[in-house]
Amino acid sequence: VGIDNSTLNFNVLIDKVHLDKNHRQGISVEGVEHCAIINSDIQGTSGTAPEAGIDLEPGYDAVKNKHVLIAGNRIINNSGAGIMASRFVATQDSNSDIVIRDNYFFGNVGKHTNANGAVIHAYGGNNILVDGNTFEYDGKSALYAVHATTWNDLKFVHNELNDQGVDIKNTKNGVIDGNIININQAYNDILFKTDGSVFGFNIINNIFNALNYVIPRPFDVNQLIRTMTLDGSNINFERNKLINIAQGIFSVAKSSTIVDNDIRLSYLAGAEIRGANTIFKNNFLSGTNLYGGGDGAVVVRSTAYNSIFEDNTYMSDPQIKVPDSMSGYSYPKSLLWFDLTDTANTLNATLNRNKLLNNSTTNLFVYLTNNPSNIGALIYKGSIVGKGTTSQRPTNVIPGDMFIDSTLGK
C-alpha cells in the first residue's frame, strides 16, 4: 500500500480479501494516513524475508504510517511475524496511532531478525493498541518489542495467548491489562518478560497460567528459565494471578511496586526480589516451593535495599501433596528469606504485618538471614519473639511475630 517511499497516501480500505502464499509479504503498508485492513484472511506468506502477514513499513522520515486499523482478520501460518511494525530509518514515530484489534493469529513463526517467534514484531512507534486478539502457537512471544528504537504508549489489553508469552524491550509508558496468558509447552518458555530498558509500565489484572507444567528430570535449577521476569524501573505489577509456574516473580526492577497479586503453585519461590526500592505489599502466596528445600516463599537479595514488605500472607494448602518423585516440602520454611551473601549491600528493609499461616507447628513465621551483619536498619512493626538457630524456634507464635533464624535448619 503506497506509491513509493517518498509519497504519503490517504484513506485506504482493504476489506474481505483473501491473500495466500505470497512470496515476501501479505500486505506492506508504506506511508499511509488512515488505513483499515479488516475482515481478511492473510496466510502462508513465505519466500523472501521478512515474510510477514502484514508489514507496517514506512519509507523515509517524511513518510510514516498513522491511524492504521487492523481488525477482524485471520493471520495464520506466515513464515515471518503475523504483523511486523518495521521502519526504514530509526525514528520512534515511524508508526503511530496503530490499532490491532479482534484478530486471530495462528502458527506465525516470526523468524525474521531473531524475532523468537514473535507475532507482533515491534520496531518502534507511538500510541499502539493491541486489544482483544487471540494468539495461538506462534512461537515464544505474541508481543515481542525489540530493537534500539523506543516504543511509547504501548497498550496490550484483553488478549488471549496460548503457548506463547510477552517479551518487551525499549518501551516506555505501557499498559498490560486483562490478558490471559497460557503456556503448555516446555519449561523454558517465556511467559512474561521486561528488560532493563523498560520504564513506567502498568502490568495489571492478568492471568499467567502454565498449564500441564512439568519440569524434566533430572532437575537442574541452573537450567531453569525464569518464566516471569521484571526488569527496568517504575514497574507496577498489580492484581495479577500467577498459577503453576516455575518461579512466581523474579524481579530486578528498581523503584517498582508488586501489590495485591495471587501467587499459587510454584516449583521454586513464589517471588525473588532483587530490585532496590521495591514495595512488595498485600500479596497472597500458597503452594510455593513445591520442589523441596523451600527456604522462603519470598526470597530477598541484598540488592533489594530500601524495600518495603508489608501485609503479605502465605497460607499452606493441606490438599497440596508433594509427588513421590520429589523430596522436600510442600510449604516453605519461611515467608521472607533474606539471603545477604551475594553482595556487600546493606539491606535496610521495612517489614510490617506479614503473616505465615500453616497447619504445621514446625513451620513458623520466620525471617531468615545467613549473614545477620548485613541486615542493616531493619524496621519492623510487631513483636520479635527471638533470634537463634532452627532448634531454638518457638513452637507457639502469633501470626505476624518474627523469629530470625540464622541457620536455616542446619
Coordinates of C-alpha atoms in Angstrom, one line a residue:
V1 CA 0.0 0.0 0.0
G2 CA 1.9 3.0 -1.2
I3 CA 3.2 4.7 -4.4
D4 CA 6.8 4.9 -3.5
N5 CA 9.0 5.6 -0.4
S6 CA 8.5 9.4 -0.5
T7 CA 4.8 9.9 -1.2
L8 CA 2.2 9.8 1.5
N9 CA -1.1 8.1 0.8
F10 CA -4.5 8.6 2.4
N11 CA -7.7 6.8 3.2
V12 CA -7.1 3.2 2.2
L13 CA -9.6 0.4 2.9
I14 CA -8.8 -3.4 2.4
D15 CA -11.9 -5.4 3.4
K16 CA -12.7 -9.1 2.9
V17 CA -9.8 -10.1 0.8
H18 CA -8.0 -13.5 0.8
L19 CA -4.2 -13.4 0.5
D20 CA -2.5 -16.8 0.3
K21 CA 1.1 -17.9 -0.3
N22 CA 2.6 -14.5 -1.2
H23 CA 6.4 -14.5 -1.5
R24 CA 7.6 -11.5 0.5
Q25 CA 4.7 -10.0 2.4
G26 CA 1.0 -10.5 2.6
I27 CA 0.4 -6.7 2.8
S28 CA 3.0 -3.9 3.1
V29 CA 1.8 -0.6 4.4
E30 CA 4.4 2.1 3.2
G31 CA 3.4 5.6 4.2
V32 CA -0.4 5.8 4.8
E33 CA -2.6 8.0 6.9
H34 CA -6.0 6.4 7.7
C35 CA -5.7 2.8 6.6
A36 CA -8.1 0.0 7.5
I37 CA -7.3 -3.7 6.9
I38 CA -10.4 -5.6 8.1
N39 CA -12.2 -9.0 7.8
S40 CA -9.5 -10.6 5.7
D41 CA -7.5 -13.8 5.5
I42 CA -3.7 -13.4 5.3
Q43 CA -1.9 -16.7 5.3
G44 CA 1.0 -18.7 4.1
T45 CA 3.5 -15.9 3.3
S46 CA 6.9 -17.5 2.6
G47 CA 9.9 -16.9 0.3
T48 CA 11.9 -13.7 0.9
A49 CA 12.3 -12.1 4.3
P50 CA 10.6 -10.7 6.2
E51 CA 7.7 -12.9 5.1
A52 CA 5.2 -11.2 7.4
G53 CA 1.4 -11.3 7.1
I54 CA 1.3 -7.5 7.4
D55 CA 4.4 -5.3 7.4
L56 CA 3.9 -1.7 8.6
E57 CA 7.0 -0.4 6.8
P58 CA 7.1 3.4 6.3
G59 CA 9.6 4.9 3.9
Y60 CA 11.8 7.9 4.7
D61 CA 11.4 10.3 7.6
A62 CA 8.7 12.3 5.8
V63 CA 6.6 9.3 5.0
K64 CA 5.2 7.5 8.0
N65 CA 2.2 5.3 8.9
K66 CA -0.5 7.0 11.0
H67 CA -4.0 6.0 12.1
V68 CA -3.9 2.3 10.9
L69 CA -6.7 -0.1 11.9
I70 CA -6.1 -3.9 11.6
A71 CA -9.2 -5.6 12.8
G72 CA -11.2 -8.9 12.5
N73 CA -8.6 -10.6 10.4
R74 CA -7.3 -14.2 10.3
I75 CA -3.5 -14.1 10.2
I76 CA -2.2 -17.6 10.1
N77 CA 0.9 -19.7 9.1
N78 CA 3.1 -17.0 7.8
S79 CA 6.8 -17.7 7.9
G80 CA 7.6 -14.3 9.4
A81 CA 5.7 -12.3 12.0
G82 CA 1.9 -12.1 11.8
I83 CA 2.3 -8.3 12.0
M84 CA 5.6 -6.6 11.8
A85 CA 6.0 -2.9 12.7
S86 CA 9.2 -2.0 10.8
R87 CA 10.9 1.2 9.7
F88 CA 13.2 2.4 7.0
V89 CA 15.1 4.7 9.5
A90 CA 15.2 4.5 13.3
T91 CA 12.6 7.1 14.3
Q92 CA 10.3 6.2 17.1
D93 CA 7.3 7.8 15.4
S94 CA 7.6 5.8 12.1
N95 CA 4.3 4.0 13.1
S96 CA 1.8 5.9 15.3
D97 CA -1.8 5.6 16.3
I98 CA -2.0 1.9 15.4
V99 CA -4.9 -0.3 16.5
I100 CA -4.7 -4.1 16.2
R101 CA -8.0 -5.5 17.4
D102 CA -10.0 -8.7 17.4
N103 CA -7.7 -10.6 15.1
Y104 CA -7.0 -14.3 15.2
F105 CA -3.3 -15.3 14.9
F106 CA -2.2 -18.9 14.5
G107 CA 1.1 -20.6 13.5
N108 CA 3.2 -17.5 12.6
V109 CA 6.8 -18.3 13.4
G110 CA 8.3 -14.8 13.3
K111 CA 11.8 -15.9 12.2
H112 CA 12.9 -12.5 10.8
T113 CA 15.7 -10.7 12.8
N114 CA 15.8 -13.1 15.7
A115 CA 12.1 -12.4 16.5
N116 CA 11.9 -15.6 18.6
G117 CA 8.5 -16.5 17.1
A118 CA 7.0 -13.0 17.5
V119 CA 3.5 -12.4 16.3
I120 CA 3.8 -8.6 16.7
H121 CA 7.3 -7.8 15.7
A122 CA 7.8 -4.3 17.0
Y123 CA 10.5 -2.0 15.8
G124 CA 9.2 1.3 17.3
G125 CA 6.2 3.6 17.4
N126 CA 3.9 5.7 19.4
N127 CA 0.4 5.0 20.7
I128 CA 0.0 1.4 19.8
L129 CA -3.1 -0.5 21.0
V130 CA -3.3 -4.4 20.8
D131 CA -6.7 -5.3 22.0
G132 CA -8.9 -8.4 22.1
N133 CA -6.8 -10.6 19.9
T134 CA -6.3 -14.4 20.1
F135 CA -2.8 -15.8 19.7
E136 CA -2.2 -19.5 19.3
Y137 CA 1.0 -21.4 18.7
D138 CA 3.0 -18.6 17.1
G139 CA 6.3 -19.3 18.8
K140 CA 7.5 -18.0 22.2
S141 CA 6.1 -14.4 22.1
A142 CA 2.8 -13.0 21.0
L143 CA 4.2 -9.5 21.6
Y144 CA 8.0 -9.0 21.0
A145 CA 9.0 -5.4 21.3
V146 CA 12.6 -5.2 20.2
H147 CA 15.4 -3.1 18.6
A148 CA 17.0 0.2 19.7
T149 CA 14.0 2.2 18.6
T150 CA 11.8 3.1 21.5
W151 CA 8.1 2.3 21.8
N152 CA 5.9 4.8 23.6
D153 CA 2.4 4.4 25.0
L154 CA 2.0 0.7 24.2
K155 CA -1.2 -0.9 25.3
F156 CA -1.6 -4.7 25.3
V157 CA -5.1 -5.4 26.7
H158 CA -7.7 -8.2 26.8
N159 CA -5.8 -10.6 24.6
E160 CA -5.7 -14.4 25.0
L161 CA -2.4 -16.2 24.4
N162 CA -1.9 -19.9 24.1
D163 CA 1.6 -21.4 24.2
Q164 CA 3.3 -18.0 23.9
G165 CA 4.2 -15.1 26.1
V166 CA 5.2 -11.4 26.1
D167 CA 8.7 -10.1 25.7
I168 CA 9.2 -6.4 26.0
K169 CA 12.3 -4.2 25.4
N170 CA 12.9 -0.5 24.8
T171 CA 9.4 0.6 25.8
K172 CA 8.1 3.5 27.9
N173 CA 4.7 4.2 29.4
G174 CA 2.9 0.9 28.6
V175 CA -0.1 -1.0 29.9
I176 CA -0.5 -4.8 30.0
D177 CA -4.1 -5.2 31.3
G178 CA -6.6 -8.0 31.5
N179 CA -4.8 -10.6 29.4
I180 CA -4.9 -14.4 29.8
I181 CA -1.5 -15.9 29.1
N182 CA -1.3 -19.7 29.0
I183 CA 1.8 -21.8 28.5
N184 CA 1.6 -25.5 27.7
Q185 CA 5.0 -26.4 26.2
A186 CA 8.5 -26.9 27.6
Y187 CA 9.6 -25.5 30.9
N188 CA 11.8 -22.8 29.4
D189 CA 9.2 -20.8 27.5
I190 CA 8.9 -17.1 28.2
L191 CA 5.6 -16.3 30.0
F192 CA 6.3 -12.6 30.6
K193 CA 9.5 -10.6 30.4
T194 CA 10.5 -6.9 30.5
D195 CA 14.2 -5.9 30.2
G196 CA 16.3 -3.2 31.8
S197 CA 15.3 -0.6 29.2
V198 CA 11.6 -0.7 30.1
F199 CA 10.2 2.3 32.1
G200 CA 6.9 3.2 33.5
F201 CA 4.7 0.1 32.9
N202 CA 1.4 -0.9 34.5
I203 CA 1.0 -4.7 34.4
I204 CA -2.4 -5.3 36.0
N205 CA -5.3 -7.8 36.1
N206 CA -3.7 -10.5 34.1
I207 CA -3.8 -14.3 34.5
F208 CA -0.5 -16.1 33.9
N209 CA -1.0 -19.8 33.8
A210 CA 1.4 -22.6 32.9
L211 CA -1.0 -25.5 32.1
N212 CA 0.4 -29.0 32.5
Y213 CA 3.7 -27.6 33.5
V214 CA 6.3 -30.3 34.0
I215 CA 10.0 -29.7 34.8
P216 CA 12.0 -32.6 33.3
R217 CA 14.1 -34.9 35.3
P218 CA 16.9 -34.8 36.4
F219 CA 16.1 -31.3 37.6
D220 CA 18.9 -28.7 37.3
V221 CA 18.0 -25.3 38.8
N222 CA 20.7 -23.6 36.8
Q223 CA 18.9 -24.5 33.6
L224 CA 15.5 -23.3 34.7
I225 CA 14.4 -20.3 32.8
R226 CA 12.6 -17.7 34.9
T227 CA 9.4 -17.5 33.1
M228 CA 8.2 -14.3 34.8
T229 CA 10.9 -11.7 34.8
L230 CA 10.5 -8.0 35.7
D231 CA 13.4 -5.6 34.9
G232 CA 13.6 -1.9 34.2
S233 CA 12.2 0.8 36.5
N234 CA 8.9 2.2 37.8
I235 CA 7.1 -1.0 37.1
N236 CA 3.7 -1.5 38.7
F237 CA 2.8 -5.2 38.9
E238 CA -0.7 -5.3 40.5
R239 CA -3.7 -7.6 40.9
N240 CA -2.3 -10.4 38.7
K241 CA -2.9 -14.1 39.2
L242 CA 0.1 -16.5 38.7
I243 CA -0.6 -20.2 38.6
N244 CA 1.7 -23.2 38.4
I245 CA 4.8 -21.6 37.1
A246 CA 8.5 -22.3 37.8
Q247 CA 9.1 -19.2 39.9
G248 CA 6.3 -16.8 40.6
I249 CA 8.0 -13.4 40.1
F250 CA 11.7 -12.8 39.5
S251 CA 12.1 -9.0 39.9
V252 CA 15.3 -6.9 39.5
A253 CA 13.2 -3.9 38.6
K254 CA 14.0 -0.8 40.6
S255 CA 11.6 1.7 42.2
S256 CA 8.7 -0.7 41.5
T257 CA 5.6 -2.0 43.2
I258 CA 4.4 -5.6 43.4
V259 CA 1.0 -5.4 45.2
D260 CA -2.3 -7.4 45.5
N261 CA -1.1 -10.4 43.5
D262 CA -2.3 -14.0 43.9
I263 CA 0.6 -16.4 43.5
R264 CA -0.2 -20.1 43.7
L265 CA 1.8 -23.3 42.9
S266 CA 5.4 -22.7 42.0
Y267 CA 8.3 -25.1 41.9
L268 CA 10.6 -22.6 43.4
A269 CA 9.9 -19.4 45.5
G270 CA 6.7 -17.5 44.9
A271 CA 8.9 -14.4 44.3
E272 CA 12.5 -13.4 44.3
I273 CA 13.2 -9.7 44.8
R274 CA 16.5 -8.1 43.8
G275 CA 15.5 -4.6 42.8
A276 CA 16.2 -1.6 45.1
N277 CA 13.3 0.4 46.4
T278 CA 10.7 -2.2 45.8
I279 CA 7.3 -2.2 47.5
F280 CA 6.1 -5.7 48.0
K281 CA 2.7 -5.4 49.6
N282 CA -0.6 -7.3 50.2
N283 CA 0.3 -10.3 48.1
F284 CA -1.1 -13.8 48.8
L285 CA 1.0 -16.9 48.3
S286 CA 0.1 -20.5 48.5
G287 CA 1.7 -23.8 47.4
T288 CA 5.1 -22.4 46.6
N289 CA 8.5 -24.2 46.9
L290 CA 7.0 -27.5 45.6
Y291 CA 10.3 -28.8 44.5
G292 CA 11.6 -29.1 48.1
G293 CA 14.1 -27.3 50.1
G294 CA 11.8 -24.3 50.3
D295 CA 13.9 -21.7 52.1
G296 CA 11.3 -18.9 51.7
A297 CA 8.1 -18.2 49.9
V298 CA 9.7 -14.9 49.1
V299 CA 13.5 -14.7 48.7
V300 CA 15.1 -11.2 49.2
R301 CA 18.6 -10.5 48.0
S302 CA 20.7 -7.7 49.4
T303 CA 20.4 -5.7 46.2
A304 CA 16.8 -5.1 47.2
Y305 CA 17.9 -2.4 49.7
N306 CA 15.4 0.2 51.0
S307 CA 12.5 -2.0 50.1
I308 CA 9.2 -2.5 52.0
F309 CA 7.5 -5.8 52.7
E310 CA 4.0 -5.3 54.2
D311 CA 0.7 -7.1 54.6
N312 CA 1.8 -10.3 52.7
T313 CA 0.3 -13.7 53.6
Y314 CA 1.4 -17.2 52.9
M315 CA -1.1 -19.9 53.6
S316 CA -0.4 -23.6 53.3
D317 CA -2.9 -25.8 51.5
P318 CA -3.5 -29.2 53.0
Q319 CA -4.6 -30.5 49.6
I320 CA -1.2 -29.9 48.1
K321 CA 0.9 -33.1 48.2
V322 CA 4.5 -33.5 47.2
P323 CA 4.7 -36.1 44.4
D324 CA 6.5 -39.3 45.3
S325 CA 9.2 -38.4 42.8
M326 CA 10.1 -35.3 44.7
S327 CA 11.7 -34.7 48.1
G328 CA 11.3 -31.8 50.4
Y329 CA 8.3 -29.8 51.5
S330 CA 5.0 -28.7 50.1
Y331 CA 5.5 -25.5 52.1
P332 CA 8.4 -23.0 52.6
K333 CA 10.4 -22.7 55.8
S334 CA 9.7 -19.0 56.0
L335 CA 7.6 -16.3 54.4
L336 CA 10.6 -14.0 53.8
W337 CA 14.1 -15.3 53.5
F338 CA 16.9 -12.7 53.4
D339 CA 19.9 -14.0 51.5
L340 CA 22.5 -11.4 52.1
T341 CA 25.6 -13.2 50.9
D342 CA 25.6 -12.2 47.2
T343 CA 26.7 -8.6 47.6
A344 CA 28.1 -6.2 50.2
N345 CA 24.9 -4.1 50.2
T346 CA 23.2 -3.3 53.5
L347 CA 19.5 -4.3 53.2
N348 CA 17.7 -1.6 55.2
A349 CA 14.2 -3.1 54.8
T350 CA 10.8 -2.2 56.3
L351 CA 8.6 -5.1 57.5
N352 CA 5.0 -4.8 58.6
R353 CA 2.1 -7.2 59.3
N354 CA 3.3 -10.1 57.2
K355 CA 1.8 -13.5 58.1
L356 CA 2.8 -17.1 57.6
L357 CA -0.2 -19.4 58.2
N358 CA 0.5 -23.1 58.3
N359 CA -1.0 -26.3 59.7
S360 CA 2.3 -27.5 60.9
T361 CA 3.9 -26.3 64.2
T362 CA 7.3 -26.8 62.6
N363 CA 6.6 -24.0 60.1
L364 CA 6.6 -20.7 61.9
F365 CA 6.5 -17.1 60.7
V366 CA 10.3 -16.8 60.4
Y367 CA 12.6 -14.3 58.7
L368 CA 15.9 -15.9 57.8
T369 CA 19.3 -14.4 57.1
N370 CA 22.6 -16.2 56.8
N371 CA 24.6 -13.0 57.2
P372 CA 22.9 -11.0 60.0
S373 CA 25.6 -8.3 60.0
N374 CA 24.4 -7.1 56.6
I375 CA 20.8 -6.7 57.5
G376 CA 21.3 -3.0 58.4
A377 CA 18.4 -1.0 59.7
L378 CA 15.6 -3.5 59.9
I379 CA 12.4 -1.5 60.6
Y380 CA 9.8 -3.8 62.0
K381 CA 6.3 -3.1 63.4
G382 CA 5.3 -6.0 65.6
S383 CA 7.0 -8.3 68.1
I384 CA 10.3 -10.1 67.6
V385 CA 10.0 -13.3 69.5
G386 CA 13.7 -14.1 69.3
K387 CA 16.8 -14.8 67.4
G388 CA 18.8 -18.0 67.1
T389 CA 19.1 -21.4 65.4
T390 CA 16.4 -23.5 63.9
S391 CA 16.3 -25.7 67.0
Q392 CA 15.6 -22.6 69.1
R393 CA 12.4 -21.6 67.2
P394 CA 9.4 -21.2 69.5
T395 CA 6.5 -23.6 68.9
N396 CA 3.7 -21.2 69.7
V397 CA 3.7 -17.9 68.0
I398 CA 1.1 -15.4 66.9
P399 CA 0.9 -14.9 63.1
G400 CA 2.9 -11.8 62.4
D401 CA 5.5 -12.4 65.0
M402 CA 9.1 -12.6 63.8
F403 CA 11.9 -15.0 64.7
I404 CA 15.3 -14.5 63.0
D405 CA 16.8 -17.9 62.2
S406 CA 20.4 -17.8 61.4
T407 CA 21.0 -21.5 60.5
L408 CA 18.0 -22.4 58.2
G409 CA 17.6 -25.9 59.6
K410 CA 21.3 -26.7 59.5

